[in-house]
Coordinates of C-alpha atoms and ligand atoms in Angstrom, one line a residue:
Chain A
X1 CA 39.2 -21.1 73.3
X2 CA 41.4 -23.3 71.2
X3 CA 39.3 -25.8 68.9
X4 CA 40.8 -28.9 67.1
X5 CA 38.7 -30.6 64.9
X6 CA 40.2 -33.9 63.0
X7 CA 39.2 -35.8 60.6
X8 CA 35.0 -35.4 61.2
X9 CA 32.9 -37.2 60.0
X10 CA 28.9 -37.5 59.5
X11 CA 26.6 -39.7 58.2
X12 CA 23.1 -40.1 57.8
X13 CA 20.8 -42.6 56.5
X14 CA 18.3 -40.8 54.5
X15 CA 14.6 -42.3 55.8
X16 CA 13.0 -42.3 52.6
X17 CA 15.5 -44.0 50.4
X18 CA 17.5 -45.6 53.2
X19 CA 21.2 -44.4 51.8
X20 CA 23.6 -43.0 53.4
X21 CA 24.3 -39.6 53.0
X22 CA 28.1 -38.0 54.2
X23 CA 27.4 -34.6 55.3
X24 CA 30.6 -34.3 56.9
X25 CA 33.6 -35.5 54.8
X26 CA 36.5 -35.7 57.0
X27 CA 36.2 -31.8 58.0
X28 CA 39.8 -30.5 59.6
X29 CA 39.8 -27.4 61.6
X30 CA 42.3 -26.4 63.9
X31 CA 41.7 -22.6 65.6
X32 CA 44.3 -20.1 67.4
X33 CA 43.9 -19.0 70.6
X34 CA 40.5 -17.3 69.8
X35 CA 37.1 -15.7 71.2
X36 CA 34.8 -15.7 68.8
X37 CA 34.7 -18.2 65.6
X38 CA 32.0 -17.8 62.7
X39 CA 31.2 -20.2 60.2
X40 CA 29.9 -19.6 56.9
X41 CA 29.2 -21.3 53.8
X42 CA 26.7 -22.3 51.3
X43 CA 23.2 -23.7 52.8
X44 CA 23.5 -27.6 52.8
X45 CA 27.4 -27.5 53.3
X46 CA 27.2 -29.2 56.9
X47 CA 27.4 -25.9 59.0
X48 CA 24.4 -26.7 61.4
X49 CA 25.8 -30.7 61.3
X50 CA 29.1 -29.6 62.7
X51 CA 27.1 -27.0 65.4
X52 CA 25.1 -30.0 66.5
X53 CA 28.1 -31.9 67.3
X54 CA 29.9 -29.4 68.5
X55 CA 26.8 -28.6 71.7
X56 CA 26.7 -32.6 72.2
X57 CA 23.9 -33.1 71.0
X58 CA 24.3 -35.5 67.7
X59 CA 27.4 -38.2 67.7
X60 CA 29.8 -37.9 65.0
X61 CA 30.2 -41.0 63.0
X62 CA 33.7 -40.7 63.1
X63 CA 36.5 -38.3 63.9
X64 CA 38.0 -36.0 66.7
X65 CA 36.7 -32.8 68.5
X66 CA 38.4 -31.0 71.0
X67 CA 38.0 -28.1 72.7
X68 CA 41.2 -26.5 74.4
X69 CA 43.2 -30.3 74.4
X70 CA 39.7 -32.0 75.9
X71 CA 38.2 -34.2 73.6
X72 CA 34.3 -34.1 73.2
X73 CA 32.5 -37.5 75.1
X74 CA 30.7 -39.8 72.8
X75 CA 28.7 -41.6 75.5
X76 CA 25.2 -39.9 76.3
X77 CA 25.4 -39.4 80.4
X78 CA 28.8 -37.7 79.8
X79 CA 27.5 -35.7 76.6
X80 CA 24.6 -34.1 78.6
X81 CA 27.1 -32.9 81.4
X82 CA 29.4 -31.4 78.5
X83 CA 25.8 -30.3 77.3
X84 CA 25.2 -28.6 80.6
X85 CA 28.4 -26.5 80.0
X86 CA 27.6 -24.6 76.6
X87 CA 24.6 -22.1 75.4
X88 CA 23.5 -23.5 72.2
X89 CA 20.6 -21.5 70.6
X90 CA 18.8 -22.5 67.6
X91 CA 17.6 -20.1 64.8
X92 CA 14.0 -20.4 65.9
X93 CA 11.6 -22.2 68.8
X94 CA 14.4 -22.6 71.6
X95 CA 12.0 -21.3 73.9
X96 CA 9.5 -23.3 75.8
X97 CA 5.9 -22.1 74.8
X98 CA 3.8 -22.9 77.5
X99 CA 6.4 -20.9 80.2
X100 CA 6.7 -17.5 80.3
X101 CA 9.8 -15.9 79.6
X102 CA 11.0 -15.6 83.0
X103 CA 10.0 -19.4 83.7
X104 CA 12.2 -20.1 80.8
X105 CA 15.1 -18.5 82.0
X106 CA 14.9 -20.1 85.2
X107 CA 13.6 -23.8 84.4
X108 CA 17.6 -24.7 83.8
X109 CA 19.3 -23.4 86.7
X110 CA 16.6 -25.0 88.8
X111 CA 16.2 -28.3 87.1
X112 CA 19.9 -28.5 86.0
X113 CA 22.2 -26.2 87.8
X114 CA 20.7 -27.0 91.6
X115 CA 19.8 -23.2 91.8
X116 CA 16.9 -22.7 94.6
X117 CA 13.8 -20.4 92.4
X118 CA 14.4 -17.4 94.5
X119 CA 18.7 -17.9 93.4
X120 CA 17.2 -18.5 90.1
X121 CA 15.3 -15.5 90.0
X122 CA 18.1 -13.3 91.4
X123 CA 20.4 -14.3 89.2
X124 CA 18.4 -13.8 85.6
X125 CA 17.1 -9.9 87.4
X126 CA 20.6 -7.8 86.5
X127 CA 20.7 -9.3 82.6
X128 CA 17.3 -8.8 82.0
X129 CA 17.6 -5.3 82.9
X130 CA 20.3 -5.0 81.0
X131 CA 19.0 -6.2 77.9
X132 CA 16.0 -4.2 78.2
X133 CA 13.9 -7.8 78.8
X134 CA 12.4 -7.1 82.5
X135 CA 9.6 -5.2 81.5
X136 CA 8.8 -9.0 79.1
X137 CA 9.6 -11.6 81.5
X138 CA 5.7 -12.1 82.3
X139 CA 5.5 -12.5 79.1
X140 CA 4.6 -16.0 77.3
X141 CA 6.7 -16.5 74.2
X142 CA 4.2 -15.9 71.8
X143 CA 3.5 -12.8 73.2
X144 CA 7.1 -11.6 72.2
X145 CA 8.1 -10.7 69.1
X146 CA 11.1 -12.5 67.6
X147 CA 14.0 -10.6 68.6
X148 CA 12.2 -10.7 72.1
X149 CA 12.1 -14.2 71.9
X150 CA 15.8 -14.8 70.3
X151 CA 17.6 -12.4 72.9
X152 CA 15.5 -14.3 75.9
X153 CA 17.1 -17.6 74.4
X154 CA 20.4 -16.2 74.4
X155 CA 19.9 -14.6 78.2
X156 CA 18.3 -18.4 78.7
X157 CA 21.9 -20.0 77.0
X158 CA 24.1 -17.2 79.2
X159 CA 22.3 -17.0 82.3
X160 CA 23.6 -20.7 83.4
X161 CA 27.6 -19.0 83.0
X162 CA 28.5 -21.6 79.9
X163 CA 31.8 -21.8 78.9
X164 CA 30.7 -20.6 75.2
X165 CA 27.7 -19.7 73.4
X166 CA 26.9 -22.1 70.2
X167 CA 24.6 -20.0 67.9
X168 CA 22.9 -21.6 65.1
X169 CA 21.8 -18.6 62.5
X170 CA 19.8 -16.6 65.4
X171 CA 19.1 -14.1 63.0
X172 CA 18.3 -15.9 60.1
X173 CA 14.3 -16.1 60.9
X174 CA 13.9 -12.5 62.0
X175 CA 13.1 -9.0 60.2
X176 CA 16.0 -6.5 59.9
X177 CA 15.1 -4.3 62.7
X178 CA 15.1 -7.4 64.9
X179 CA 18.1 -8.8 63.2
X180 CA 19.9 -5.8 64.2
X181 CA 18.9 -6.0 68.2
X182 CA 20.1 -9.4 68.4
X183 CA 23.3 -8.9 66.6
X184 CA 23.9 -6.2 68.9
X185 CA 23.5 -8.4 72.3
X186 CA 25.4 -10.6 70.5
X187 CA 28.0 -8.1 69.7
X188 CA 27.7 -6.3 73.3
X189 CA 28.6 -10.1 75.1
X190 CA 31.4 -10.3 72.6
X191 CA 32.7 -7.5 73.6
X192 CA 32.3 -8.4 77.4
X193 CA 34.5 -11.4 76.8
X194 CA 32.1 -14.2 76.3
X195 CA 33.3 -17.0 73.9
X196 CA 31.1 -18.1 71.0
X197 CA 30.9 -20.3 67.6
X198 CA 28.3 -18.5 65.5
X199 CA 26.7 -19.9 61.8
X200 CA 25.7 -16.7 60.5
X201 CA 25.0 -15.1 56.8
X202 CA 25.0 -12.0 58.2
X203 CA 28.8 -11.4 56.6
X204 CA 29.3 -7.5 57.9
X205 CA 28.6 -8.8 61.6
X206 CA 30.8 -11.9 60.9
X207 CA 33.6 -9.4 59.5
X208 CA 33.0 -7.2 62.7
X209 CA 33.1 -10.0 65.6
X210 CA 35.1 -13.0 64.7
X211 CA 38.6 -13.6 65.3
X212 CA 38.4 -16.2 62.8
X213 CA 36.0 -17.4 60.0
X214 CA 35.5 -20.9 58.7
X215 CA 33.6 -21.4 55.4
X216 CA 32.4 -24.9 55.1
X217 CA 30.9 -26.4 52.1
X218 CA 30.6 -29.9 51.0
X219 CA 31.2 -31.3 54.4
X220 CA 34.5 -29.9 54.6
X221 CA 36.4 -26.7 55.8
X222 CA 37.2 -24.7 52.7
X223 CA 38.7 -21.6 54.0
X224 CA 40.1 -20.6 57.2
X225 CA 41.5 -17.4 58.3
X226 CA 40.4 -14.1 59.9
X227 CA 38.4 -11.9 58.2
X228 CA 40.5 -9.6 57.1
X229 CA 42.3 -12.9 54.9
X230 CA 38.6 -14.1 53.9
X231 CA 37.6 -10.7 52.6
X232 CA 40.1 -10.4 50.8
X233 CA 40.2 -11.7 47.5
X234 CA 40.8 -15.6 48.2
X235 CA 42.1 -18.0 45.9
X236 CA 39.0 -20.7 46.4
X237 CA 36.6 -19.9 43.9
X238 CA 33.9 -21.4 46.1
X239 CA 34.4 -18.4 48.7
X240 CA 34.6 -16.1 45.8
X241 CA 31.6 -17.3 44.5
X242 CA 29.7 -17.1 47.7
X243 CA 31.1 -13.4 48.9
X244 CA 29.5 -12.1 45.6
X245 CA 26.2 -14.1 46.0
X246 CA 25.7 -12.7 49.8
X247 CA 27.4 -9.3 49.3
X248 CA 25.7 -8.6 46.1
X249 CA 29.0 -7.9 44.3
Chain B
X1 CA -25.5 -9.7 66.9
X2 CA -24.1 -11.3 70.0
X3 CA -23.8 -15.0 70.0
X4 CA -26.0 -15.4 73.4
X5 CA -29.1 -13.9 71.5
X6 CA -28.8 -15.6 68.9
X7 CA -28.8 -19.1 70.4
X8 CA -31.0 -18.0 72.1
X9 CA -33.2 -17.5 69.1
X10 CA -32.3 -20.9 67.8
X11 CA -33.4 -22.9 71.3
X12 CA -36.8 -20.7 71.1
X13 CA -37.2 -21.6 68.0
X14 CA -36.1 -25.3 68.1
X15 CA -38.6 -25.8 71.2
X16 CA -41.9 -24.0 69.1
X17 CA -41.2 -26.0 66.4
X18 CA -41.2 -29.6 68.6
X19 CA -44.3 -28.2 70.0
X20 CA -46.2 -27.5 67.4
X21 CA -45.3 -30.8 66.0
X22 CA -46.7 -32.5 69.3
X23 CA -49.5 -30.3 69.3
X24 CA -50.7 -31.4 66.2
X25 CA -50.2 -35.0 66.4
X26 CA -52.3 -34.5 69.3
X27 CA -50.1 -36.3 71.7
X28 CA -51.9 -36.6 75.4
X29 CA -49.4 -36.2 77.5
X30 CA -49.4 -38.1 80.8
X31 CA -46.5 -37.5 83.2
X32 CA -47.9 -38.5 86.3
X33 CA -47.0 -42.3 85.4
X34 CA -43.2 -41.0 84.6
X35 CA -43.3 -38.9 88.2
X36 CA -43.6 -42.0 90.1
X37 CA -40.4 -43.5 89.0
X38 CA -38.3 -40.7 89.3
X39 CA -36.0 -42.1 92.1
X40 CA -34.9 -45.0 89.2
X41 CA -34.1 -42.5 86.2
X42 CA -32.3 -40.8 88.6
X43 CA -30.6 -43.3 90.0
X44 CA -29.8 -43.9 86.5
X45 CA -28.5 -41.1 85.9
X46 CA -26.8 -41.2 88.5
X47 CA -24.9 -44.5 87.3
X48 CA -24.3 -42.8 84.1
X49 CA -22.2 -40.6 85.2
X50 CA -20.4 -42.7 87.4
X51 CA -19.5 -45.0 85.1
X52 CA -18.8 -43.0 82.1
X53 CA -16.4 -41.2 85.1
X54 CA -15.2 -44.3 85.8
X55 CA -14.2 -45.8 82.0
X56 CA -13.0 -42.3 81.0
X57 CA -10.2 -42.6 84.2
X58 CA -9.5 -45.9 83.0
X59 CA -9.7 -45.0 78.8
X60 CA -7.0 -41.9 79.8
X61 CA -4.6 -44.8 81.8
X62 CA -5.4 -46.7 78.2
X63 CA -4.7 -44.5 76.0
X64 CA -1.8 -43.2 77.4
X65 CA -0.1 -46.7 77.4
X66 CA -1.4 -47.3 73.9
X67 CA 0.4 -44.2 72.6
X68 CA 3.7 -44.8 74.0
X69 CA 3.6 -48.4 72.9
X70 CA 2.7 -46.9 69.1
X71 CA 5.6 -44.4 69.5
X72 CA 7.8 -47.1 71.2
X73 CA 9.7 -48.2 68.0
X74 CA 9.8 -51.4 68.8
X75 CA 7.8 -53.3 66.2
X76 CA 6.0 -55.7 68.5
X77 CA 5.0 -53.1 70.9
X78 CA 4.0 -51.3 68.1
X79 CA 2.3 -54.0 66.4
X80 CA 0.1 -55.1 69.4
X81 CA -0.8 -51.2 70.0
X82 CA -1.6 -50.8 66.3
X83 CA -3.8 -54.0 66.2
X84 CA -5.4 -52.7 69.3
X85 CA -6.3 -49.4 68.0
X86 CA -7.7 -50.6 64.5
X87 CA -9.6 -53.7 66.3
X88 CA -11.4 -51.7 68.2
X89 CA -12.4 -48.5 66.4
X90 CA -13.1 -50.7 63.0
X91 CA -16.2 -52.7 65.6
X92 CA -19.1 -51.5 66.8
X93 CA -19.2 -50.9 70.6
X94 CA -22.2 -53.7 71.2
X95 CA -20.5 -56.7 69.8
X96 CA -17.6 -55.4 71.6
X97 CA -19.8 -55.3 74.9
X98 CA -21.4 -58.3 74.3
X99 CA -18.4 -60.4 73.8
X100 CA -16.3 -58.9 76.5
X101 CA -19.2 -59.3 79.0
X102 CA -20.3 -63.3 78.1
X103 CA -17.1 -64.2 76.8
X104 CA -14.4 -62.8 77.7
X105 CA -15.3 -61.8 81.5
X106 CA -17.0 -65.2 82.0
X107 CA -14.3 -66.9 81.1
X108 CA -12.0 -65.0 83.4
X109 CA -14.3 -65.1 86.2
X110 CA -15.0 -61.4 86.4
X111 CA -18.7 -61.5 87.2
X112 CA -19.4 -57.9 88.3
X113 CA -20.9 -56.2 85.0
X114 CA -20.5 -52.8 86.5
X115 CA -16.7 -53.5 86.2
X116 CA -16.7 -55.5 83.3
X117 CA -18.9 -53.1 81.4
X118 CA -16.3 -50.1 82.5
X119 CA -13.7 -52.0 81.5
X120 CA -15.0 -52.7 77.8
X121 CA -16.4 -49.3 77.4
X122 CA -12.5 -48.1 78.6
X123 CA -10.5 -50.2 76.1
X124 CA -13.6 -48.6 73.9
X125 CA -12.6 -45.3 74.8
X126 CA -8.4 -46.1 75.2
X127 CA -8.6 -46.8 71.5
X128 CA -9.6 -43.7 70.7
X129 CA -7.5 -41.8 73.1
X130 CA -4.7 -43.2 72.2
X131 CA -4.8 -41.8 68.7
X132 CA -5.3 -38.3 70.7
X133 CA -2.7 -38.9 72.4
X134 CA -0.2 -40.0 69.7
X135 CA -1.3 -36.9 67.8
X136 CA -0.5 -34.6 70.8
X137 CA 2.8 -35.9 71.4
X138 CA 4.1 -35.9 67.5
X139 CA 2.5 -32.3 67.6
X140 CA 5.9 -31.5 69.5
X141 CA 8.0 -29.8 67.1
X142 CA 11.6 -31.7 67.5
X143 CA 13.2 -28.0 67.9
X144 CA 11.6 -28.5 71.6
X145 CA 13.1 -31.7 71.8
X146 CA 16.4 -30.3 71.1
X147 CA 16.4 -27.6 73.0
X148 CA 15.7 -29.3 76.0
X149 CA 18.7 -31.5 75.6
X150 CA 20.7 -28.3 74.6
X151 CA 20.3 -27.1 78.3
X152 CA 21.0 -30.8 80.1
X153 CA 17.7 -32.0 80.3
X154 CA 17.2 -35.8 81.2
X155 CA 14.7 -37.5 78.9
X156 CA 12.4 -38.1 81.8
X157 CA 13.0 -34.3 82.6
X158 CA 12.2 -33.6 79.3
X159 CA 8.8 -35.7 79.1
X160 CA 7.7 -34.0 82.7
X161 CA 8.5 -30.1 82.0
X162 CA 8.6 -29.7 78.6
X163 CA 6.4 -32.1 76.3
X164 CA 4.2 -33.6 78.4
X165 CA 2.7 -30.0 79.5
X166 CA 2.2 -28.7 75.9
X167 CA 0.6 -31.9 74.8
X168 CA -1.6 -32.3 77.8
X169 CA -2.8 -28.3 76.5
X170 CA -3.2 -29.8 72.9
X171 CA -4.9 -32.7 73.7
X172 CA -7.4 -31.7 76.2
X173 CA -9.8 -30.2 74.2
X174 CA -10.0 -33.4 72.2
X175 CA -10.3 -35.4 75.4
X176 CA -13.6 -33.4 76.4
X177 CA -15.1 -34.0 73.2
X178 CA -14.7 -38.0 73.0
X179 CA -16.2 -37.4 77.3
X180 CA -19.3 -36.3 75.2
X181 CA -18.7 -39.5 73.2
X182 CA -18.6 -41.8 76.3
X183 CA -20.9 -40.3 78.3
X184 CA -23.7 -40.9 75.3
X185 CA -21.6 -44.4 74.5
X186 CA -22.4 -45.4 77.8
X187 CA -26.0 -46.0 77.0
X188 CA -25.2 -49.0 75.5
X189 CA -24.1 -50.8 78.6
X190 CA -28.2 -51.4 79.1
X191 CA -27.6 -54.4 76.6
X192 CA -25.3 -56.6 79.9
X193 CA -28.4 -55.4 82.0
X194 CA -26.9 -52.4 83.6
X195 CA -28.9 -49.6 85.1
X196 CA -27.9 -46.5 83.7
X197 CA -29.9 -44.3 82.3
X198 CA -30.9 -45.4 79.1
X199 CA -32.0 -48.4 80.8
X200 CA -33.9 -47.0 83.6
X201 CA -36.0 -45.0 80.6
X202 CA -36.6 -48.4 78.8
X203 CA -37.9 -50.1 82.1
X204 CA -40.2 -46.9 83.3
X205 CA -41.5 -47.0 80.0
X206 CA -42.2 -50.6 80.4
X207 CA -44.0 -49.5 83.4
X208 CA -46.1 -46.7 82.1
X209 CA -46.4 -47.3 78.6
X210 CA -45.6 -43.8 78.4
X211 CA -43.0 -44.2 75.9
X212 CA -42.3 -39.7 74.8
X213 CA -42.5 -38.8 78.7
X214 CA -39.7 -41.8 79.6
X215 CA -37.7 -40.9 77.0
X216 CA -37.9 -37.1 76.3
X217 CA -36.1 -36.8 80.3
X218 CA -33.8 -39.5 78.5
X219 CA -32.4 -37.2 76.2
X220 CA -32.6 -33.9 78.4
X221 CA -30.4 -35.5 81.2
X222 CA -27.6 -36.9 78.8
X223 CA -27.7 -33.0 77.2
X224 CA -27.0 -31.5 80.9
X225 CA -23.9 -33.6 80.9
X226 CA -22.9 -33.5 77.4
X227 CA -23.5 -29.9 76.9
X228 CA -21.3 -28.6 79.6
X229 CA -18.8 -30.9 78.3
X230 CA -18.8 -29.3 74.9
X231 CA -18.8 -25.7 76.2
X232 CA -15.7 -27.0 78.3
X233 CA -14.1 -28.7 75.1
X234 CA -14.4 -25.2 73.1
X235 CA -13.2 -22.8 75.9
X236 CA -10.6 -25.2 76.0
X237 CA -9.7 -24.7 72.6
X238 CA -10.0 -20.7 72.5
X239 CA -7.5 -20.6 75.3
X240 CA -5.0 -23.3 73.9
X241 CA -5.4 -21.2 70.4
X242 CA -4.4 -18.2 72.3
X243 CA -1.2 -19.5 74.2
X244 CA 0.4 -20.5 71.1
X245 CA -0.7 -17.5 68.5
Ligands
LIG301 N1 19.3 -35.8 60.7 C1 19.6 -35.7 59.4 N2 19.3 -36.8 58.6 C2 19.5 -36.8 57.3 N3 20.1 -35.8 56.6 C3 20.5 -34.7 57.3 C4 20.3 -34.6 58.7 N4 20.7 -33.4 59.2 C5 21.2 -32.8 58.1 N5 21.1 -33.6 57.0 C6 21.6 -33.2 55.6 O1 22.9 -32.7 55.7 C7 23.1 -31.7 54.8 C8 23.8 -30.5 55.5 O2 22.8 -30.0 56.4 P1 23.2 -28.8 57.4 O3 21.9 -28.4 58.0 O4 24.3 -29.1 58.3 O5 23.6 -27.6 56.4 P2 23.8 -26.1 56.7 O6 25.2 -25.7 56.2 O7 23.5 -25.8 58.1 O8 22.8 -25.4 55.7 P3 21.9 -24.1 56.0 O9 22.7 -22.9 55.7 O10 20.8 -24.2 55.0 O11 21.4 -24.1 57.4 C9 21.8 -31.4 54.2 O12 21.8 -31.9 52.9 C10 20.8 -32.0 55.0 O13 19.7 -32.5 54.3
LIG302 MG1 21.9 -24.7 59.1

C-alpha cells in the first residue's frame, strides 16, 4: 500500500465546556511502497483519531487521505462501502456479546458481503483451524478469554478478504501471555502478505513487523522512517524521550 | 441449606402465624356465601389478566416510542417525551384514570371503558417503560456501535442485529417486574366501574357481607399471577448475568 496523508485535520468540540479541541494539527504523512505501517507515540497524541479516519468511520474536519492515489469519501453511503473494504479492530469489545464466536464471524459476510450461511460457514472453517479457534467457535464471547476474543476479531476483520487490517492497540488490554498469541497471528498474517496499519506500544513487535513507523504526537507526525532509522538515536527529542520511557532505558 | 427448604420454612411459617392470628380473633368463617359467586371472581380474574395483557402490549409499543423520542436529539421530540414521562410517573394512577376516563375519553367520544381504561393504564405503564427502555439502549457500550459500522453495517442493520438484541436481554427482566406492577395496578381500574378482579371482590362482598373470605381469594389470585411473574423476572436476570460475565 502507498498512503498519502496531507494536511489532516481534526477537531472536536469538547461536550462539557463546548471548545474546540484540534487533535489533529495539519498531520503530513506520505508512505513508500509498504506492507505493514505502525504508529506510535505518546497517549493523547491523535494516534487512535487518525485510525478512526483512516477505517471511515469519523470525518476529518479538514485535509486529504489517500490510499494508493484514491482519496478517502467524505459522504456516509460511500464511507460505509470503503468501510466494507478494511478490517479495523479495536483494542477491546469488537466482538458482539450476545453471538457466539462463530456467529460473529459470519454475521458480516452474510449481512454485508451477500455470503449464503452455509458459504459463510465454509469460508471462516480453514482460518479457524488454523488459528487454533475451532474448538471456541461455540463459544459466546465471554466465555473466551481475551486473546481468544482479540484473535476472533482479527479472523472476524480478515475473514471478509479486506484490502488491509486497521488495528487499534489489540494488545494493549490483554496479559502478556495473551499479548504474545495475538502478536503472533498478527505477525504470522504479516508474514502471509496481508497489509496492515497497527497503533501499538508494543515497540519490539513494531521493530520486528513494520516497514515503516510513524510517531505521532501533538496531532502531528513527528518522525517517519523504518525502524531501523527510529531506533536509532533520532534527533527529535520527543522520540528520544519516549523510546526511553517505553524501553526502560 | 437449600433455598427450596428454606422458603419453604418461611411460607409454613408465614401461614401458622396468619392462623393463629385468625384463630384468636375468633373469626367465623363462612365461605359458603363466597362459593356462590365464584363464576364473577373468576370472571374477574379472568378480566384481570386480560387487560393487564392488554395495556402491557400497548405500554411496550409506548414505551418503545417514548424512548426513541427521548434519545431522538431533537429538542421537541425530546421535550414532549420528557414531559410525558415526568407527568405521568410524578401522578397517581387514579386521578390519572379518572380524568382520562370522564374527561379525556368523553370528550373524544371513546365510550368503551375497557379500552379507555387499557389505554390510560398503558400510557401508565409506557411511562415507565420508557425509562427501561432508554436505560437498555444507553447500556450499549459505543465500542458496539463502532464496531458495527467498522464491518459495513447500516444503522437499521445495526439497531436489528446488534443493539436491539442485547438490550431486549438487558431490559427484559425489568419488563417482568413492572408486569408484576401492572398486573396489581390494574386493580384500580374498579374506580371507571370495570369488572376485574378487585371489583368482583368488592361487589361479592357486598353480597355476602363476608368481607376476609371475598378478599383473602383477592389477594391469592393476583399472587398466582404476580408470583410467576417474579420467578420469571429473576431467572431472567441469572441468565442475562451469565451471558455477559
Ligand atoms: N470524539 C472525541 N471528542 C472529543 N475529544 C476527543 C474525541 N476523540 C478523541 N479526543 C481527544 O483527542 C485527543 C487524542 O486522542 P487519541 O485517542 O487519538 O489519542 P491516542 O494517541 O490514541 O492516545 P492513546 O495512546 O492513549 O490511545 C485526546 O486528548 C482525546 O481526549
Ligand atoms: Mg488510542
Amino acid at each position: 500500500m502507498n498512503l498519502v496523508i496531507a494536511d489532516l485535520v481534526q477537531r472536536f468540540t469538547d461536550p462539557r465546556t463546548g471548545r474546540l479541541a484540534t487533535v489533529l494539527d495539519g498531520l503530513e504523512l506520505r508512505t513508500g511502497e509498504i506492507g505493514a505501517l505502525v504508529l506510535v507515540g505518546p497517549s493523547g497524541g491523535g494516534k487512535s483519531t487518525l485510525l478512526r479516519i483512516l477505517a471511515g468511520l469519523d470525518v476529518p474536519t479538514a485535509g486529504s487521505v489517500a490510499f494508493d492515489g484514491v482519496p478517502l469519501p467524505r459522504d456516509e453511503a460511500a464511507l460505509r462501502g470503503y468501510r466494507r473494504t478494511m478490517g479495523t479492530v479495536f483494542q477491546a469489545y469488537n466482538l458482539f456479546p450476545h453471538l457466539t464466536a462463530m456467529e460473529n464471524l459470519v454475521l458480516p459476510l452474510v449481512h454485508v458481503h451477500g455470503l449464503s450461511r452455509g458459504q459463510a460457514v465454509e469460508r471462516v472453517r480453514e482460518p479457524l483451524e488454523r488459528f487454533q479457534l475451532a474448538a471456541h467457535a461455540h463459544k459466546r464471547p465471554a466465555e473466551l478469554s481475551g486473546g481468544q476474543k482479540q484473535r476472533i476479531a482479527i479472523l472476524r476483520a480478515l475473514v471478509v478478504r479486506p484490502r488491509r487490517l486497521l488495528l487499534d492497540e489489540p494488545t494493549s488490554a490483554l496479559d502478556p501471555d495473551m499479548k504474545a498469541e495475538v502478536l503472533e497471528m498478527i505477525g504470522e498474517l504479516r508474514a502471509a502478505g496481508t497489509e496492515f496499519i497497527l497503533v501499538t506500544h508494543e515497540m519490539a513487535f513494531a521493530r520486528r513487523a513494520a516497514d515503516e513507523i510513524a510517531f505521532i504526537a501533538d496531532g502531528r507526525v513527528a518522525f517517519h522512517g523504518s525502524p531501523a532509522e527510529f531506533f536509532a538515536a533520532t534527533a527529535d527529542p520527543r522520540v528520544r524521550g519516549f523510546l526511553a520511557r517505553t524501553l526502560g532505558t | 441449606m437449600p433455598r427450596w427448604l428454606a422458603h419453604t420454612i418461611v411460607v409454613i411459617l408465614l401461614i401458622a402465624g396468619i392462623s393463629l392470628a385468625f384463630a384468636r380473633v375468633g373469626y367465623a368463617w363462612n365461605w359458603a356465601g363466597v362459593w356462590e359467586y365464584r363464576g364473577l371472581l373468576v370472571r374477574g380474574w379472568l378480566t384481570t389478566v386480560g387487560v393487564s395483557l392488554a395495556a402491557l402490549a400497548a405500554s411496550v409499543l409506548v414505551g418503545a416510542l417514548a424512548a426513541v423520542m427521548l434519545r431522538s436529539g431533537r429538542p421537541l421530540l425530546e421535550a414532549a417525551a420528557r414531559v410525558y414521562v415526568e407527568l405521568i410517573r410524578g401522578t397517581p394512577l387514579l386521578v390519572q384514570l379518572l380524568l382520562g376516563f370522564y374527561v379525556v375519553a368523553s370528550a373524544v367520544g371513546l365510550e368503551n371503558r375497557y379500552v379507555a381504561g387499557v389505554l390510560v393504564l398503558a400510557l401508565f405503564a409506557g411511562a415507565y417503560m420508557a425509562e427501561i427502555f432508554r436505560g437498555g439502549l444507553d447500556a450499549i457500550p459505543r465500542a458496539q456501535i463502532d464496531s458495527a459500522r467498522a464491518i459495513g453495517l447500516t444503522p437499521s442493520q445495526t439497531l436489528r442485529l446488534v443493539v436491539l438484541p442485547q438490550a431486549v436481554r438487558l431490559v427484559l427482566p425489568a419488563v417482568a417486574g413492572q408486569l408484576v406492577s401492572l398486573v396489581k395496578d390494574s386493580s384500580l381500574l374498579s374506580v371507571i366501574a370495570i369488572s376485574e378482579f378487585t371489583l368482583a371482590a368488592q361487589e361479592v362482598n357486598s353480597f355476602t357481607y363476608s368481607t376476609l373470605e371475598s378478599y383473602l381469594p383477592l389477594a391469592l389470585g393476583y399472587l398466582a399471577l404476580t408470583l410467576p411473574l417474579s420467578a420469571l423476572a429473576r431467572l431472567l436476570e441469572r441468565r442475562f448475568r451469565y451471558e455477559t460475565a
